[in-house]
Amino acid sequence: MTAPLHDQRRGSSGVRLPDTQQGMRRRNLSRVMHAVATHGPLSRAAVASRIGLTRAAVSTLVDELIRSGLLDELGPERPGRVGRPGSALAVSARGPVGIGAEVGVDHLAVCAVDLRGDIRARAERRSANRGRAPAPVLTELSTLVRQVCAEAHQQGLAPAGLAVAVPGLVARDTRTVVRAPNLGWRDIDLSRLLPGDLPLTVDNEANFGALAELWLGEESPEDFLHVSAEIGIGAALVVDGRLLRGTRGFAGELGHVPVRPDGPACPCGGRGCLEQYAGEGAVLRAAGLGAGGVGDSGDPGDPVSTSDPGGTGDPGGTGDPGGTGDPGGTSDPDGIGDPGEERGEVLAERAAAGDESVRRALSDAGTALGIALTGAVNLVDPQAVVLGGALSRLAPWLLPALERELSERTAGRACGVTVSRLGSDGPLLGAAHSVARAVLDDPAGVGMGGSASGEAQAEAAQRT
């Protein structure tokens, strides 16, 4: 996917470079990279005009970036311009790539995105991960990461880092999943279980989905609330083009906002959470398509935690010590097919075919979602609400009830609700692009092997 992800004003990582001559040089290298990435191909003179430096200074910076393999010279600019034609510059298609990975409840995915925003390699695997120990899940993910990195190397590309999106709470400035109820994980340090040869960042999938919308969305505003769902429901708030993470990094847990305080129990420990009414499992049950799955009022089992240091035992009593089988029959929790089946697609297809039970279940989910969103909208007053993930596929049947609740309950005029064009790819793309942006934000921090500095990559993903 080619995408305009390089506007330095939008979600810039804000790498804190020192106020020294060397720091000034690194900032100027970044300014050149962003100018070419956003507006290129450009001549040296055009870059100088855009960023306000002299042509001589820009020429020196450009030469350094060309030697580093980050910029390419394409030859003389097209005719029609006044004066001597300059040599056009473009972001290299053979430079570093960002590796993004996603751990889902029923899938694993990895992709490589280059500095131009193009996907250069991708691998995906259907996997029933709910209730499985972390070690076998992350072993499978590591296999996909190595496969994508190998494909990138074959194209002359150098992986700059790895960013992993997970469906759970991630402690700020760490790589520790504090709690992922829909996986059954608690206090898992992913750096202990993933390859250590690339700089690693870990973040909540909703945060990466919102960043993807900010960078890749068509005319996305500077202030919006991004709501996404697969099995669970998450949200992320973007304010002035930057992700609002919260003190601990836990902001955006919309799925666990109570809709009915006396409602059914939720795996998070609360009652009546939004996920019990608008989560995928809840909608499937309401439509008569399944009797179990995520969002059941039953106890999902104790979460896997660091009390099982290797993450390979069976602390949750799942009856699957290796974590590779089917603990408790989770391979088909919703009763509508194997874990590889796109349940969201099933709902969309049946709703489109006129299935009244499915349409009614989706309308009820839209009502619950609208009630939960009203509190957030009244509190932060965003320009828009953006529906992503599985919600984007189901929007035609969710939106009428959702917008009605927002209209009736919002103080003042309700904000608009839009649908993301990225669909379920948002978190994966956001993860990969966060690594690519770290290179643009600090090109001098890219090592000889193409890896972004740990500081740059952490700043790109752990935004305030």
C-alpha positions as MATLAB code, in Angstrom:
seq = 'MTAPLHDQRRGSSGVRLPDTQQGMRRRNLSRVMHAVATHGPLSRAAVASRIGLTRAAVSTLVDELIRSGLLDELGPERPGRVGRPGSALAVSARGPVGIGAEVGVDHLAVCAVDLRGDIRARAERRSANRGRAPAPVLTELSTLVRQVCAEAHQQGLAPAGLAVAVPGLVARDTRTVVRAPNLGWRDIDLSRLLPGDLPLTVDNEANFGALAELWLGEESPEDFLHVSAEIGIGAALVVDGRLLRGTRGFAGELGHVPVRPDGPACPCGGRGCLEQYAGEGAVLRAAGLGAGGVGDSGDPGDPVSTSDPGGTGDPGGTGDPGGTGDPGGTSDPDGIGDPGEERGEVLAERAAAGDESVRRALSDAGTALGIALTGAVNLVDPQAVVLGGALSRLAPWLLPALERELSERTAGRACGVTVSRLGSDGPLLGAAHSVARAVLDDPAGVGMGGSASGEAQAEAAQRT';
ca = [
       0.000    0.000    0.000;
       1.375    3.366   -0.974;
       0.320    5.889    1.633;
       1.000    9.517    2.576;
       2.352    8.669    6.014;
       5.195   11.147    6.117;
       3.725   14.498    7.130;
       6.106   15.435    9.924;
       3.425   17.505   11.647;
       1.131   14.516   12.094;
       2.140   12.113   14.825;
       5.840   12.912   14.605;
       7.702   10.722   17.026;
       9.277   13.700   18.737;
      12.658   12.014   19.193;
      14.422   14.174   21.746;
      17.701   15.075   20.078;
      20.327   17.003   22.038;
      20.645   20.772   21.610;
      24.126   20.507   20.178;
      25.632   20.926   16.738;
      25.307   17.176   16.241;
      21.699   17.291   17.405;
      20.968   20.133   14.978;
      22.444   18.089   12.137;
      20.279   15.090   13.017;
      17.162   17.264   13.118;
      17.982   18.714    9.716;
      18.530   15.261    8.256;
      15.066   14.367    9.486;
      13.589   17.522    7.958;
      15.096   16.629    4.589;
      13.790   13.047    4.773;
      10.265   14.160    5.668;
      10.217   16.817    2.928;
      11.193   14.313    0.250;
       8.939   11.569    1.630;
       5.910   13.871    1.744;
       6.387   15.972   -1.396;
       8.969   14.167   -3.515;
      10.466   13.708   -5.935;
      12.147   17.049   -5.201;
      15.344   18.751   -6.267;
      17.860   19.963   -3.699;
      16.723   23.513   -4.377;
      13.085   22.587   -3.778;
      14.003   20.876   -0.492;
      15.950   23.961    0.593;
      12.952   26.156   -0.190;
      10.573   23.937    1.770;
      12.617   23.588    4.958;
      14.295   27.018    4.977;
      17.949   25.994    4.761;
      20.560   27.101    2.259;
      21.127   25.038   -0.864;
      24.681   24.324    0.238;
      23.507   22.992    3.626;
      20.809   20.865    1.999;
      23.264   19.491   -0.553;
      25.576   18.314    2.230;
      22.687   16.662    4.071;
      21.350   15.030    0.903;
      24.775   13.595    0.055;
      24.922   11.993    3.498;
      21.445   10.506    3.116;
      22.317    9.135   -0.325;
      25.463    7.500    1.066;
      23.339    5.960    3.834;
      20.997    4.447    1.233;
      17.975    6.455    2.414;
      17.571    8.713   -0.645;
      17.938    8.017   -4.378;
      18.820   10.424   -7.180;
      16.467    9.885  -10.095;
      18.210   12.109  -12.630;
      17.242   15.530  -14.031;
      13.789   16.876  -13.213;
      11.177   16.904  -15.939;
      11.395   19.858  -18.386;
       9.174   22.885  -18.083;
      10.800   24.435  -15.034;
      12.647   27.750  -15.165;
      16.435   27.570  -14.900;
      18.875   24.703  -14.921;
      17.127   21.412  -14.121;
      18.121   19.870  -10.787;
      18.486   16.199   -9.977;
      15.255   14.779   -8.548;
      15.451   13.087   -5.147;
      13.169   10.319   -3.838;
      13.049    8.115   -0.776;
      14.921    4.922   -1.524;
      12.909    1.804   -2.249;
      15.905   -0.298   -1.150;
      16.514    1.188    2.274;
      15.259    0.124    5.706;
      11.828   -1.413    6.268;
       9.658   -1.449    9.357;
       8.477   -4.858   10.539;
       5.020   -4.842   12.077;
       3.416   -7.816   13.815;
       0.008   -8.472   15.313;
      -1.087  -11.029   17.887;
      -4.833  -11.558   17.528;
      -7.148  -13.890   19.388;
      -7.562  -15.997   16.259;
      -4.659  -14.987   14.024;
      -1.030  -13.886   13.750;
       0.234  -11.480   11.087;
       3.519   -9.827   10.105;
       4.375   -7.348    7.347;
       7.292   -5.219    6.128;
       6.696   -1.600    5.066;
       9.367    0.476    3.325;
      10.042    4.180    3.759;
       7.720    4.983    0.854;
       4.822    3.310    2.655;
       4.678    0.250    0.401;
       4.103   -3.245    1.827;
       7.059   -5.327    0.629;
       6.319   -8.644    2.348;
       3.502  -10.146    4.387;
       2.736  -13.406    6.178;
      -0.352  -14.435    8.117;
      -1.499  -17.511    9.974;
      -4.849  -18.448   11.496;
      -4.317  -19.551   15.080;
      -6.666  -20.080   18.040;
      -4.649  -18.131   20.615;
      -7.240  -17.674   23.344;
      -6.106  -19.561   26.438;
      -2.797  -20.643   24.915;
       0.434  -20.030   26.789;
       2.486  -17.134   25.412;
       5.590  -19.151   24.477;
       4.074  -21.253   21.641;
       2.098  -18.268   20.322;
       5.198  -16.085   20.174;
       7.252  -18.934   18.718;
       4.788  -19.049   15.814;
       4.947  -15.278   15.519;
       8.760  -15.382   15.493;
       8.622  -17.841   12.598;
       6.488  -15.395   10.609;
       8.833  -12.516   11.521;
      11.837  -14.468   10.235;
       9.930  -15.336    7.043;
       9.065  -11.692    6.346;
      12.597  -10.527    7.195;
      14.007  -13.120    4.789;
      11.731  -11.868    2.024;
      12.825   -8.312    2.766;
      16.513   -9.265    2.627;
      15.947  -10.951   -0.748;
      14.739   -7.578   -2.053;
      17.806   -5.783   -0.727;
      15.935   -4.324    2.245;
      17.156   -4.094    5.828;
      14.666   -4.542    8.711;
      14.941   -1.505   10.981;
      12.965   -2.814   13.943;
       9.960   -4.802   15.096;
       6.730   -3.384   16.541;
       4.104   -5.758   17.920;
       0.397   -4.985   18.361;
      -1.403   -6.942   21.091;
      -5.043   -7.010   22.290;
      -4.338   -5.937   25.859;
      -2.868   -3.432   28.267;
       0.816   -2.636   27.714;
       2.695   -0.781   30.441;
       3.983    2.535   29.169;
       7.613    2.571   27.997;
       7.902   -1.204   28.416;
       7.388   -4.339   26.374;
       5.233   -5.983   29.045;
       1.634   -7.036   28.442;
       0.098   -6.280   31.825;
      -3.184   -7.949   31.002;
      -4.825   -9.318   27.889;
      -8.177  -10.806   29.015;
      -9.129  -12.172   25.611;
      -5.835  -14.072   25.392;
      -5.661  -14.965   29.083;
      -2.213  -13.364   29.496;
      -0.937  -11.359   32.433;
       2.458   -9.718   33.089;
       4.211  -11.153   30.032;
       7.460   -9.516   28.906;
       7.463  -10.100   25.152;
      11.159   -9.243   24.843;
      11.950  -12.539   26.590;
      10.027  -14.570   24.017;
      10.689  -12.770   20.702;
      13.870  -12.536   18.581;
      16.395  -10.168   20.115;
      18.176   -9.118   16.921;
      15.839   -6.173   16.183;
      14.833   -3.175   18.318;
      11.428   -4.083   19.770;
       8.382   -2.043   20.749;
       5.037   -3.375   21.963;
       1.733   -1.505   22.119;
      -1.996   -2.014   22.292;
      -3.606   -2.853   18.966;
      -6.103    0.012   19.253;
      -3.252    2.516   19.603;
      -1.540    1.224   16.475;
      -4.885    1.225   14.663;
      -5.417    4.883   15.527;
      -1.910    5.802   14.385;
      -2.514    4.009   11.091;
      -5.690    6.030   10.636;
      -3.820    9.250   11.441;
      -1.045    8.500    8.947;
      -2.921    6.606    6.221;
      -6.525    7.738    6.491;
      -8.036    9.957    3.855;
      -8.299   13.468    5.302;
      -8.324   12.202    8.876;
      -8.713   15.061   11.382;
      -6.169   16.081   14.008;
      -8.562   15.150   16.834;
     -10.538   11.917   16.695;
     -11.609    8.893   18.698;
     -10.730    5.650   16.927;
     -12.843    2.627   17.884;
     -11.914   -0.834   16.678;
     -13.076   -4.353   17.334;
     -12.291   -7.906   16.497;
     -13.017  -10.183   19.449;
     -12.812   -7.347   21.969;
     -13.405   -3.604   21.635;
     -10.696   -0.992   21.996;
     -10.353    2.720   21.438;
      -7.607    5.299   21.111;
      -7.791    9.070   21.329;
      -5.738   11.301   19.022;
      -5.438   14.937   20.122;
      -3.628   17.556   18.014;
      -2.216   14.784   15.839;
      -0.730   12.861   18.774;
      -1.826    9.749   20.623;
      -3.098   10.309   24.159;
      -1.769    7.347   26.108;
      -2.581    8.078   29.744;
      -0.259    7.987   32.752;
       0.251    4.208   32.691;
      -0.376    3.733   28.964;
      -3.835    2.240   29.554;
      -6.036    4.917   27.971;
      -8.748    3.780   25.563;
     -10.253    0.700   27.238;
     -13.698    1.453   25.823;
     -14.672   -2.222   25.783;
     -14.640   -2.251   29.563;
     -16.745    0.863   30.074;
     -19.923   -0.290   31.871;
     -23.047    0.029   29.768;
     -25.267   -1.654   32.363;
     -23.622   -1.858   35.807;
     -25.766   -4.849   36.806;
     -25.090   -6.690   33.538;
     -23.249   -9.971   32.979;
     -19.757  -10.589   34.323;
     -16.822   -9.731   32.066;
     -13.402  -11.446   31.960;
     -11.875   -8.130   33.072;
     -13.547   -8.564   36.468;
     -16.277   -5.978   35.943;
     -19.942   -6.351   35.059;
     -22.025   -5.052   32.184;
     -19.024   -3.947   30.094;
     -19.543   -2.812   26.516;
     -17.911   -5.982   25.206;
     -20.765   -7.983   26.763;
     -23.172   -6.242   24.397;
     -21.152   -5.201   21.339;
     -18.195   -7.598   21.283;
     -18.062  -10.171   18.505;
     -19.008  -13.069   20.773;
     -21.948  -11.156   22.221;
     -23.280  -10.278   18.773;
     -22.919  -13.860   17.582;
     -24.835  -15.166   20.591;
     -27.551  -12.536   20.221;
     -27.918  -13.521   16.573;
     -28.241  -17.184   17.544;
     -24.951  -18.130   15.864;
     -23.023  -19.303   18.903;
     -23.398  -20.114   22.560;
     -19.873  -19.451   23.845;
     -16.737  -17.499   23.191;
     -15.308  -14.211   24.227;
     -17.583  -12.195   26.396;
     -19.169  -15.199   28.085;
     -20.371  -14.491   31.567;
     -18.496  -17.587   32.641;
     -14.982  -17.611   34.011;
     -12.474  -17.754   31.143;
      -9.841  -19.294   33.393;
      -6.919  -17.776   35.221;
      -4.680  -15.726   32.973;
      -1.242  -16.988   32.064;
       1.269  -14.970   34.066;
       4.901  -14.745   34.978;
       4.272  -17.296   37.703;
       4.925  -19.586   34.750;
       8.229  -17.956   33.728;
       8.633  -19.745   30.426;
       5.012  -19.276   29.534;
       4.852  -22.915   28.551;
       3.035  -24.545   31.429;
      -0.611  -24.661   32.312;
      -1.183  -22.124   35.112;
      -4.703  -21.414   33.963;
      -5.773  -25.024   34.208;
      -6.612  -25.150   30.527;
      -5.690  -28.785   30.221;
      -3.268  -27.995   27.412;
       0.198  -27.756   28.997;
       2.005  -27.237   25.735;
      -0.395  -24.558   24.672;
      -0.619  -25.982   21.198;
      -3.890  -27.850   21.254;
      -7.447  -26.866   21.946;
      -7.810  -25.912   25.619;
     -11.407  -26.139   26.652;
     -12.674  -26.348   23.095;
     -11.633  -22.805   22.211;
     -10.940  -23.744   18.617;
     -14.624  -23.192   17.944;
     -15.916  -21.057   20.790;
     -18.774  -19.506   18.868;
     -20.024  -22.599   17.166;
     -19.926  -21.251   13.621;
     -16.783  -22.812   12.199;
     -13.090  -23.198   12.814;
     -10.911  -20.344   14.119;
      -9.755  -19.537   10.601;
     -13.242  -18.436    9.601;
     -13.789  -14.680    9.411;
     -16.687  -14.399   11.801;
     -17.087  -10.711   11.065;
     -17.505  -11.591    7.404;
     -20.155  -14.154    8.348;
     -22.106  -11.497   10.225;
     -21.755   -9.018    7.358;
     -22.839  -11.560    4.762;
     -25.890  -12.642    6.734;
     -26.907   -9.078    7.489;
     -26.554   -8.159    3.815;
     -28.699  -11.174    2.914;
     -31.480   -9.851    5.135;
     -31.085  -12.106    8.187;
     -33.305  -10.284   10.685;
     -31.772  -11.906   13.768;
     -28.313  -10.745   12.740;
     -29.534   -7.271   11.843;
     -31.329   -6.974   15.185;
     -28.210   -8.122   17.064;
     -26.082   -5.571   15.226;
     -28.597   -2.797   15.898;
     -28.535   -3.644   19.616;
     -24.735   -3.632   19.522;
     -24.821   -0.216   17.861;
     -27.056    1.069   20.650;
     -24.648   -0.178   23.335;
     -21.698    1.249   21.438;
     -23.444    4.605   21.116;
     -24.138    4.733   24.863;
     -20.494    4.012   25.699;
     -19.211    6.478   23.111;
     -21.482    9.244   24.377;
     -19.517    9.448   27.623;
     -16.216    9.645   25.764;
     -17.513   12.205   23.269;
     -18.971   14.411   25.992;
     -15.708   14.209   27.947;
     -13.125   14.927   25.208;
     -15.161   16.575   22.390;
     -13.371   15.010   19.377;
     -13.848   16.167   15.809;
     -14.917   12.701   14.745;
     -15.386    9.088   15.770;
     -13.739    6.615   13.398;
     -14.880    2.982   13.253;
     -12.112    0.523   12.393;
     -11.399   -3.193   12.512;
     -14.404   -5.504   12.222;
     -16.660   -2.531   12.987;
     -15.869   -1.079    9.567;
     -17.354   -4.146    7.859;
     -20.458   -4.031   10.020;
     -20.943   -0.260    9.901;
     -24.057   -0.270    7.654;
     -26.025   -2.064   10.388;
     -24.318   -0.533   13.442;
     -24.386    3.134   12.453;
     -28.129    3.940   12.547;
     -28.515    2.985   16.215;
     -25.068    4.283   17.161;
     -25.633    7.703   15.594;
     -29.100    7.911   17.132;
     -27.668    7.414   20.626;
     -24.923    9.977   20.021;
     -27.440   12.491   18.689;
     -29.793   12.063   21.642;
     -27.188   11.926   24.404;
     -24.372   14.253   23.319;
     -24.211   17.725   24.836;
     -24.437   20.045   21.853;
     -24.174   18.876   18.275;
     -22.937   15.289   17.922;
     -19.624   14.757   16.157;
     -19.512   12.884   12.874;
     -18.906    9.143   12.639;
     -16.756    7.867    9.772;
     -15.646    4.421    8.694;
     -11.975    3.558    8.224;
     -10.914    2.221    4.862;
      -8.095    0.239    6.512;
     -10.429   -2.337    8.053;
      -8.795   -5.041   10.132;
      -5.325   -4.190    8.745;
      -5.079   -1.012   10.829;
      -3.105   -2.338   13.840;
      -0.653   -4.285   11.678;
      -0.020   -1.330    9.369;
       0.266    1.083   12.275;
       2.910   -1.133   13.885;
       5.005   -1.398   10.718;
       4.695    2.292    9.885;
       5.756    3.279   13.405;
       9.140    1.664   12.735;
       9.440    3.301    9.305;
       8.619    6.696   10.803;
      11.318    6.210   13.441;
      13.833    6.059   10.590;
      12.451    9.237    9.024;
      12.444   11.009   12.387;
      16.089   10.167   13.097;
      17.831    8.922    9.945;
      21.240    9.392   11.594;
      20.172    6.838   14.210;
      19.894    4.043   11.640;
      22.667    1.537   12.219;
      24.857    0.061    9.525;
      22.538   -2.929    9.291;
      19.509   -0.706    8.748;
      18.160   -0.862   12.318;
      16.608    2.222   13.855;
      18.048    3.279   17.174;
      16.217    1.963   20.210;
      15.447    5.543   21.284;
      13.961    6.505   17.945;
      11.768    3.417   17.665;
      10.542    3.638   21.240;
       9.643    7.305   20.772;
       7.819    6.533   17.540;
       5.549    3.972   19.165;
       5.296    5.261   22.754;
       3.689    8.614   21.976;
       2.252   11.019   24.498;
];
